[in-house]
Short mmCIF file of C-alpha atoms in Angstrom, two decimals:
data_model
loop_
_atom_site.label_atom_id
_atom_site.label_comp_id
_atom_site.label_asym_id
_atom_site.label_seq_id
_atom_site.Cartn_x
_atom_site.Cartn_y
_atom_site.Cartn_z
CA MET A 1 97.10 46.93 124.83
CA SER A 2 94.08 48.68 126.31
CA LEU A 3 90.76 48.05 124.58
CA TYR A 4 89.58 51.39 125.86
CA GLY A 5 92.69 52.91 124.27
CA THR A 6 91.84 51.25 120.97
CA MET A 7 88.35 52.70 121.10
CA ARG A 8 89.68 56.15 122.00
CA THR A 9 92.08 55.94 119.05
CA GLY A 10 89.18 55.13 116.75
CA VAL A 11 87.24 58.10 118.14
CA SER A 12 90.30 60.31 117.64
CA GLY A 13 90.49 59.23 114.00
CA MET A 14 86.76 59.87 113.48
CA ASN A 15 87.05 63.33 115.05
CA ALA A 16 90.01 64.14 112.82
CA GLN A 17 88.14 63.11 109.68
CA ALA A 18 85.09 65.05 110.86
CA ASN A 19 87.30 68.14 111.15
CA ARG A 20 88.57 67.55 107.65
CA LEU A 21 85.01 67.18 106.36
CA SER A 22 84.14 70.45 108.10
CA THR A 23 86.83 72.35 106.23
CA VAL A 24 85.77 70.67 102.98
CA ALA A 25 82.18 71.73 103.65
CA ASP A 26 83.25 75.32 104.32
CA ASN A 27 85.36 75.39 101.15
CA ILE A 28 82.58 74.04 98.95
CA ALA A 29 80.03 76.40 100.51
CA ASN A 30 82.32 79.37 99.79
CA ALA A 31 83.47 78.30 96.34
CA ASN A 32 81.78 81.41 94.92
CA THR A 33 82.60 83.79 97.78
CA THR A 34 84.68 86.74 96.55
CA GLY A 35 88.20 86.67 97.96
CA TYR A 36 87.62 83.53 100.05
CA LYS A 37 90.76 81.58 100.97
CA LYS A 38 90.38 77.83 101.41
CA ALA A 39 90.99 75.97 104.68
CA SER A 40 92.75 72.64 104.94
CA THR A 41 93.19 70.13 107.78
CA GLN A 42 96.66 68.88 108.59
CA PHE A 43 97.08 65.68 110.64
CA SER A 44 99.66 65.00 113.33
CA SER A 45 100.21 61.72 115.17
CA LEU A 46 99.80 61.49 118.94
CA ILE A 47 102.11 58.80 120.39
CA LEU A 48 101.68 57.43 123.91
CA PRO A 49 104.60 55.79 125.75
CA THR A 50 104.79 52.00 125.60
CA THR A 51 105.72 50.19 128.85
CA GLY A 52 106.23 46.62 129.89
CA GLY A 53 105.83 45.30 126.38
CA ALA A 54 102.28 46.63 126.21
CA TYR A 55 101.57 48.94 123.30
CA ASN A 56 99.42 51.95 124.07
CA SER A 57 97.63 53.21 120.99
CA GLY A 58 97.71 56.96 120.66
CA GLY A 59 95.67 58.97 118.21
CA VAL A 60 95.75 61.85 115.82
CA THR A 61 95.44 65.60 116.24
CA THR A 62 94.48 68.14 113.61
CA ASP A 63 95.52 71.67 112.75
CA VAL A 64 93.52 73.90 110.40
CA ARG A 65 95.54 75.98 107.94
CA TYR A 66 94.40 78.70 105.56
CA SER A 67 95.80 79.38 102.09
CA ILE A 68 95.48 83.15 102.53
CA SER A 69 98.61 83.97 100.53
CA SER A 70 97.38 81.95 97.52
CA GLN A 71 95.81 84.29 94.98
CA GLY A 72 92.61 83.41 93.16
CA THR A 73 91.68 84.12 89.56
CA PHE A 74 89.78 87.26 88.51
CA THR A 75 86.23 87.81 87.35
CA TYR A 76 85.70 91.07 85.48
CA THR A 77 82.59 93.15 86.11
CA THR A 78 81.01 96.39 84.90
CA SER A 79 81.28 98.17 88.27
CA THR A 80 84.16 100.58 88.77
CA THR A 81 84.03 100.08 92.54
CA ASP A 82 84.57 96.31 92.28
CA LEU A 83 88.23 95.96 93.22
CA ALA A 84 90.77 93.14 93.12
CA ILE A 85 94.40 93.04 94.23
CA ASN A 86 96.86 91.57 91.76
CA GLY A 87 99.73 90.57 94.02
CA LYS A 88 100.38 90.91 97.74
CA GLY A 89 98.44 92.94 100.24
CA PHE A 90 94.99 93.44 101.70
CA PHE A 91 92.34 96.13 101.68
CA ILE A 92 91.74 97.77 105.04
CA VAL A 93 88.09 97.85 106.03
CA ASN A 94 86.18 99.09 109.04
CA GLY A 95 83.51 96.99 110.71
CA SER A 96 80.35 98.04 112.49
CA ASP A 97 82.29 97.64 115.73
CA GLY A 98 84.66 100.43 114.69
CA VAL A 99 87.63 98.05 114.36
CA GLU A 100 89.84 97.82 111.27
CA TYR A 101 90.28 94.46 109.53
CA LEU A 102 92.09 93.10 106.47
CA THR A 103 90.30 91.55 103.50
CA ARG A 104 90.70 90.56 99.86
CA ALA A 105 86.93 90.76 99.26
CA GLY A 106 86.63 93.86 97.08
CA ALA A 107 82.97 93.81 95.99
CA PHE A 108 82.39 97.40 97.13
CA THR A 109 79.22 99.36 96.47
CA VAL A 110 78.61 103.08 96.93
CA MET A 111 76.08 103.47 99.75
CA ASP A 112 73.56 106.30 100.19
CA ASP A 113 75.97 108.06 102.56
CA GLY A 114 78.78 107.91 99.98
CA THR A 115 80.88 105.23 101.68
CA LEU A 116 82.17 102.14 99.86
CA ARG A 117 80.91 98.99 101.55
CA ASN A 118 81.39 95.37 100.54
CA SER A 119 78.80 92.61 100.60
CA ALA A 120 79.75 91.65 104.18
CA GLY A 121 79.09 95.19 105.40
CA PHE A 122 82.70 96.35 105.85
CA THR A 123 83.68 99.89 104.78
CA LEU A 124 86.77 100.62 102.68
CA MET A 125 89.41 102.85 104.30
CA GLY A 126 92.01 105.18 102.79
CA TYR A 127 93.82 108.50 103.03
CA PRO A 128 92.69 111.89 101.70
CA TYR A 129 94.55 112.60 98.45
CA SER A 130 97.12 115.38 98.27
CA SER A 131 98.66 116.58 95.01
CA THR A 132 101.79 117.86 96.77
CA GLU A 133 102.78 114.96 99.01
CA ASP A 134 101.88 111.45 100.06
CA PRO A 135 100.14 111.21 103.42
CA THR A 136 102.32 110.11 106.31
CA ILE A 137 101.77 106.40 106.92
CA VAL A 138 101.84 104.91 110.40
CA ILE A 139 103.76 101.79 109.42
CA ASN A 140 102.43 99.48 112.14
CA GLY A 141 98.97 100.92 112.76
CA PHE A 142 95.83 102.40 111.25
CA ALA A 143 96.15 106.00 112.50
CA GLY A 144 95.30 108.62 109.87
CA LEU A 145 92.91 106.39 107.93
CA GLU A 146 89.37 107.50 107.22
CA GLU A 147 86.38 106.05 105.43
CA ILE A 148 86.47 106.65 101.69
CA ASN A 149 83.40 108.75 100.98
CA LEU A 150 82.30 109.59 97.46
CA ALA A 151 79.27 111.64 98.46
CA SER A 152 79.28 114.74 96.32
CA GLY A 153 75.75 115.88 95.66
CA GLU A 154 76.92 119.48 95.47
CA LEU A 155 78.43 121.05 92.37
CA ASN A 156 82.19 121.13 92.32
CA VAL A 157 84.39 124.11 91.42
CA LYS A 158 88.18 124.29 91.28
CA ALA A 159 89.76 127.65 90.50
CA SER A 160 92.61 127.69 87.97
CA GLU A 161 96.19 127.88 89.24
CA SER A 162 98.51 126.91 86.39
CA GLY A 163 98.68 125.92 82.76
CA TYR A 164 100.84 125.87 79.64
CA LEU A 165 100.86 127.49 76.22
CA HIS A 166 103.28 126.25 73.58
CA VAL A 167 103.21 128.15 70.28
CA ASN A 168 105.14 128.14 67.03
CA LEU A 169 105.91 131.64 65.79
CA PRO A 170 106.54 131.78 62.01
CA SER A 171 110.21 132.63 61.43
CA ASN A 172 109.67 134.04 57.92
CA GLU A 173 107.35 136.86 59.01
CA ASP A 174 108.51 140.49 59.00
CA VAL A 175 109.04 142.64 62.06
CA GLY A 176 105.67 143.97 63.20
CA PHE A 177 103.81 140.72 62.47
CA LYS A 178 101.17 140.13 65.16
CA LYS A 179 99.16 137.07 66.13
CA ALA A 180 96.84 136.36 69.07
CA THR A 181 95.47 133.24 70.74
CA SER A 182 93.42 132.61 73.88
CA LEU A 183 93.08 130.26 76.85
CA VAL A 184 90.13 129.91 79.23
CA ALA A 185 90.65 129.92 83.01
CA TYR A 186 88.17 129.44 85.88
CA ASP A 187 87.75 131.96 88.70
CA SER A 188 86.85 131.12 92.31
CA LEU A 189 83.13 130.84 91.48
CA GLY A 190 83.67 128.70 88.40
CA ASN A 191 83.14 131.46 85.85
CA THR A 192 85.13 131.12 82.64
CA ARG A 193 87.58 133.95 81.97
CA LYS A 194 89.13 134.25 78.48
CA LEU A 195 92.76 135.34 78.55
CA ASP A 196 94.19 136.77 75.33
CA PHE A 197 97.87 136.23 74.48
CA THR A 198 99.23 138.56 71.79
CA TYR A 199 102.57 137.83 70.09
CA THR A 200 104.41 140.50 68.09
CA LYS A 201 107.68 140.14 66.20
CA VAL A 202 109.85 143.07 67.35
CA SER A 203 113.33 142.47 65.92
CA THR A 204 115.70 140.15 64.12
CA THR A 205 119.51 140.13 64.00
CA ALA A 206 121.87 138.47 61.55
CA GLY A 207 124.25 137.51 64.31
CA PRO A 208 126.46 135.93 65.06
CA PRO A 209 124.55 134.20 66.44
CA PRO A 210 121.34 135.03 64.55
CA THR A 211 118.35 135.67 66.83
CA SER A 212 114.78 136.90 66.66
CA ASP A 213 112.84 138.69 69.38
CA TRP A 214 109.10 138.52 69.95
CA SER A 215 106.98 140.21 72.60
CA VAL A 216 104.03 138.61 74.35
CA GLY A 217 101.34 140.45 76.29
CA VAL A 218 98.36 139.03 78.17
CA THR A 219 95.04 140.80 78.62
CA TYR A 220 91.56 140.10 79.93
CA THR A 221 88.53 141.94 78.57
CA ASP A 222 85.45 142.19 80.77
CA PRO A 223 82.58 141.11 78.50
CA VAL A 224 80.12 143.35 80.38
CA THR A 225 82.01 146.62 80.81
CA GLY A 226 84.56 146.21 78.02
CA ASP A 227 87.39 147.10 80.42
CA ILE A 228 90.77 145.69 79.34
CA TYR A 229 93.05 144.47 82.14
CA ASP A 230 96.82 144.18 81.79
CA MET A 231 97.46 140.73 83.32
CA MET A 232 101.26 141.08 83.62
CA SER A 233 101.39 144.61 85.08
CA GLY A 234 102.76 143.27 88.38
CA THR A 235 100.09 145.10 90.37
CA ASN A 236 97.24 143.79 92.48
CA PRO A 237 94.67 144.32 91.18
CA PRO A 238 95.98 144.80 87.63
CA GLY A 239 95.18 148.14 86.05
CA THR A 240 92.99 148.78 83.05
CA ILE A 241 94.42 149.93 79.72
CA ALA A 242 92.94 151.62 76.67
CA SER A 243 93.91 148.84 74.26
CA ALA A 244 95.69 145.48 74.21
CA ASP A 245 98.65 147.17 72.45
CA LEU A 246 99.43 148.99 75.71
CA ALA A 247 99.76 145.81 77.79
CA THR A 248 102.98 144.98 79.62
CA THR A 249 105.01 142.50 77.56
CA LYS A 250 107.76 139.98 78.02
CA THR A 251 110.48 139.53 75.41
CA LEU A 252 111.02 136.08 73.94
CA THR A 253 114.34 135.43 72.19
CA PHE A 254 114.75 132.54 69.76
CA GLY A 255 118.06 131.19 68.48
CA ALA A 256 119.00 129.84 65.05
CA ASP A 257 117.75 126.39 66.14
CA GLY A 258 114.26 127.81 66.58
CA LYS A 259 114.20 127.12 70.33
CA LEU A 260 113.41 129.59 73.07
CA ASP A 261 116.57 130.95 74.71
CA LEU A 262 115.84 130.46 78.41
CA THR A 263 118.95 132.39 79.45
CA THR A 264 117.28 135.62 78.33
CA SER A 265 113.62 134.61 78.08
CA PRO A 266 111.18 133.54 80.82
CA ALA A 267 110.11 129.90 80.99
CA ASP A 268 106.81 130.94 82.58
CA LEU A 269 104.41 133.85 82.29
CA VAL A 270 103.17 134.90 85.74
CA LEU A 271 99.71 136.49 85.55
CA ASP A 272 98.25 138.81 88.18
CA GLU A 273 95.38 138.04 90.54
CA LEU A 274 92.18 139.66 89.28
CA PRO A 275 89.16 140.36 91.56
CA ILE A 276 86.18 140.68 89.26
CA ASP A 277 82.38 140.45 89.58
CA GLY A 278 82.52 139.17 93.17
CA ALA A 279 85.00 136.41 92.32
CA ILE A 280 88.77 136.11 92.15
CA LEU A 281 90.83 134.89 89.23
CA ASN A 282 93.84 133.44 91.04
CA PRO A 283 97.43 134.28 90.07
CA LEU A 284 98.33 131.96 87.21
CA THR A 285 101.63 130.47 86.14
CA VAL A 286 101.58 129.64 82.43
CA SER A 287 104.52 127.60 81.17
CA ILE A 288 105.75 128.64 77.72
CA GLY A 289 109.06 126.74 77.54
CA GLY A 290 111.32 124.31 79.33
CA ALA A 291 113.81 121.47 79.06
CA SER A 292 111.11 119.10 77.75
CA GLY A 293 110.01 121.47 74.98
CA GLY A 294 107.86 124.54 74.59
CA SER A 295 107.44 127.50 72.28
CA THR A 296 109.41 127.56 69.01
CA GLN A 297 110.13 129.79 66.02
CA LEU A 298 110.19 127.65 62.88
CA ALA A 299 109.41 128.13 59.21
CA ALA A 300 105.80 127.09 59.59
CA SER A 301 102.44 128.69 60.22
CA PHE A 302 101.44 129.99 63.61
CA ALA A 303 100.25 127.10 65.81
CA ALA A 304 99.32 126.87 69.47
CA LYS A 305 98.45 124.21 72.00
CA GLY A 306 97.79 124.71 75.67
CA ASP A 307 95.51 124.28 78.63
CA ILE A 308 94.81 125.75 82.05
CA ASP A 309 93.68 123.64 85.00
CA GLY A 310 90.48 124.17 86.95
CA ILE A 311 86.92 122.86 86.97
CA GLY A 312 83.76 124.81 86.28
CA PRO A 313 80.49 124.04 88.08
CA SER A 314 79.89 120.37 87.42
CA GLY A 315 78.21 117.42 89.17
CA VAL A 316 79.70 113.98 89.71
CA SER A 317 78.84 111.49 86.97
CA GLY A 318 80.98 108.55 88.08
CA TYR A 319 84.23 107.32 89.57
CA GLU A 320 87.56 105.98 88.42
CA ILE A 321 90.17 104.09 90.43
CA SER A 322 93.73 103.79 89.17
CA ASP A 323 96.00 100.76 89.58
CA ASP A 324 97.93 102.60 92.31
CA GLY A 325 94.74 103.09 94.31
CA ILE A 326 93.90 106.74 93.63
CA VAL A 327 90.13 107.30 93.71
CA TYR A 328 88.96 109.96 91.25
CA LEU A 329 85.60 111.68 91.04
CA LYS A 330 84.51 111.97 87.41
CA TYR A 331 82.52 115.12 86.68
CA GLU A 332 79.92 115.74 84.01
CA ASN A 333 82.32 117.93 82.04
CA GLY A 334 84.81 115.05 81.80
CA ASP A 335 87.25 116.32 84.42
CA LEU A 336 88.77 113.93 86.95
CA ALA A 337 89.49 115.07 90.50
CA PRO A 338 91.55 112.81 92.81
CA LYS A 339 89.95 112.54 96.25
CA TYR A 340 91.37 109.53 98.11
CA ARG A 341 94.18 107.02 97.98
CA ILE A 342 93.28 103.47 98.99
CA ALA A 343 95.50 102.15 101.78
CA MET A 344 96.88 98.63 101.74
CA ALA A 345 98.38 96.40 104.42
CA ASN A 346 100.35 93.18 104.72
CA VAL A 347 101.95 90.95 107.33
CA GLN A 348 105.06 88.77 107.34
CA SER A 349 103.02 85.54 107.47
CA PRO A 350 99.59 86.03 105.83
CA ASP A 351 98.64 82.36 106.21
CA ASN A 352 98.73 82.80 109.99
CA LEU A 353 96.23 85.65 110.09
CA LYS A 354 93.13 85.00 112.17
CA PRO A 355 90.07 84.53 109.92
CA LEU A 356 86.80 86.06 111.10
CA ALA A 357 83.20 86.12 109.91
CA GLY A 358 82.65 88.27 106.83
CA ASN A 359 85.77 87.06 105.01
CA VAL A 360 88.06 89.39 106.98
CA TYR A 361 91.25 88.81 108.94
CA SER A 362 92.87 90.21 112.04
CA GLN A 363 96.44 90.09 113.29
CA SER A 364 97.45 87.03 115.31
CA PRO A 365 100.56 86.30 117.42
CA ASP A 366 101.97 84.19 114.58
CA SER A 367 101.18 86.48 111.63
CA GLY A 368 103.61 89.28 112.45
CA VAL A 369 102.80 92.96 112.70
CA ILE A 370 100.66 94.75 110.14
CA VAL A 371 102.70 96.90 107.72
CA MET A 372 100.95 99.70 105.81
CA GLY A 373 101.63 100.92 102.29
CA TYR A 374 100.22 101.77 98.86
CA ALA A 375 99.31 99.74 95.81
CA GLY A 376 102.07 99.35 93.25
CA ASN A 377 105.06 100.08 95.50
CA GLY A 378 106.93 98.56 98.40
CA GLY A 379 106.09 95.01 97.33
CA TYR A 380 102.33 95.59 97.29
CA GLY A 381 100.24 94.45 94.35
CA THR A 382 98.28 96.67 92.01
CA ILE A 383 94.56 97.34 92.19
CA ILE A 384 92.32 96.23 89.33
CA SER A 385 89.13 98.26 89.05
CA GLY A 386 86.12 96.46 87.62
CA ALA A 387 87.28 93.02 88.77
CA LEU A 388 86.83 90.66 91.72
CA GLU A 389 89.19 88.02 93.06
CA ASP A 390 87.61 84.57 92.95
CA SER A 391 87.78 82.00 95.73
CA ASN A 392 90.91 79.84 95.48
CA VAL A 393 88.86 76.69 96.14
CA ASP A 394 89.23 73.82 93.64
CA ILE A 395 85.90 71.93 93.68
CA ALA A 396 87.40 68.75 92.20
CA GLU A 397 90.07 68.69 94.89
CA GLU A 398 87.51 69.25 97.63
CA LEU A 399 85.25 66.44 96.38
CA THR A 400 88.23 64.11 96.30
CA SER A 401 89.08 65.06 99.88
CA MET A 402 85.45 64.45 100.87
CA ILE A 403 85.53 60.90 99.52
CA GLU A 404 88.85 60.21 101.25
CA SER A 405 87.52 61.51 104.57
CA GLN A 406 84.34 59.47 104.23
CA ARG A 407 86.32 56.26 103.67
CA ASN A 408 88.75 57.04 106.48
CA TYR A 409 85.91 57.90 108.86
CA THR A 410 84.31 54.53 108.08
CA ALA A 411 87.60 52.71 108.69
CA ASN A 412 88.08 54.44 112.06
CA SER A 413 84.52 53.58 113.03
CA LYS A 414 85.37 49.91 112.31
CA VAL A 415 88.25 50.17 114.79
CA PHE A 416 85.86 51.55 117.42
CA GLN A 417 83.29 48.86 116.58
CA THR A 418 85.89 46.09 116.83
CA GLY A 419 87.12 47.37 120.20
CA SER A 420 83.54 47.48 121.42
CA GLU A 421 82.94 43.89 120.30
CA LEU A 422 86.10 42.73 122.06
CA MET A 423 84.93 44.46 125.23
CA GLU A 424 81.68 42.56 124.95
CA VAL A 425 83.61 39.28 124.61
CA LEU A 426 85.65 40.16 127.68
CA VAL A 427 82.54 40.95 129.72
CA ASN A 428 80.89 37.69 128.66
CA LEU A 429 83.85 35.62 129.92
CA LYS A 430 82.47 35.94 133.45
CA ARG A 431 79.19 34.26 132.62
#
């Protein structure tokens, strides 16, 4: 047995316990850090070969592990841009160095330039929202991502494109009965344009099968000039008419069950594009019937419900973020406009990611490649707006580990002290 070896073993044990105390100190210090994942020290024995009946004491090595895949609890806040992930996945953020990182720290704040930045200074990344298709994701990279920017000091306008109008036409009315209703659409400058829909009962047959026919015409009346435009004339621009009674009509046929017969009746009314007062009222498709329901003819009073999309001039009053990561701008008139979709990422072995300053992670050789996706699908968790993920540190557990390390450090120091005393005895033998 080597006395020097005994002393080195004691030093090895003290170093190992010091490493453990370091991780405990980090964990306790970050017990209130949003999204922090605790570190732990794992010990492994170091055995030296024994020869000639002499035992060579070895030592201990340490390996630091991170519980990155262990989810913390949630703290709910009053800020819409505070985000937490319930389940697997990471937010993708951009650092001041222009490099993308992964994080679970979702305490984002809207900055003066409109970007969403967390308390460590990292900017949230996502894809521009499209109502027609999901953006193409580069599965193993960050191409196509851009900073989510909610700056919108200007007024917003969205011209109308489509809508619906479902009415009940009273079945017990005589031929010639007429009823009108209106919907408001927005032109390209955000002006409101009132469209008048006029329904007239034109015929009824005893059958078989019994049916009733109604006509519907759509007009727009210029409030300044009084000109009446026929909105289903099929011309561009639509022509003016002397009265709404002269408007082009579509025939609606209802069967004995009171439902619109889509074999002979249109499911949609297609309205003409109308240039007016320096603006354009886009062509509109107004749904009046379909497989999921629509206009009816029943023994009840005339009733109508409908809406046309579009946004008039309105400023941004706030934000909303859905559980699938769609970021909406909320306007003063109550409308919501989707603008971005938050991107998410994951790796095959999250616990082997490389932790960096600012509570972010980067890919390591042992973590596997980064795989991109969206919240709520493909195994990714959902996003909770107005919440933050707490640190997964257990203070009681850390204090227990601290006491254990303190005792073990003291015991290892006794081994070193004993070896030192034996060395002194050996040196004094020569005197």
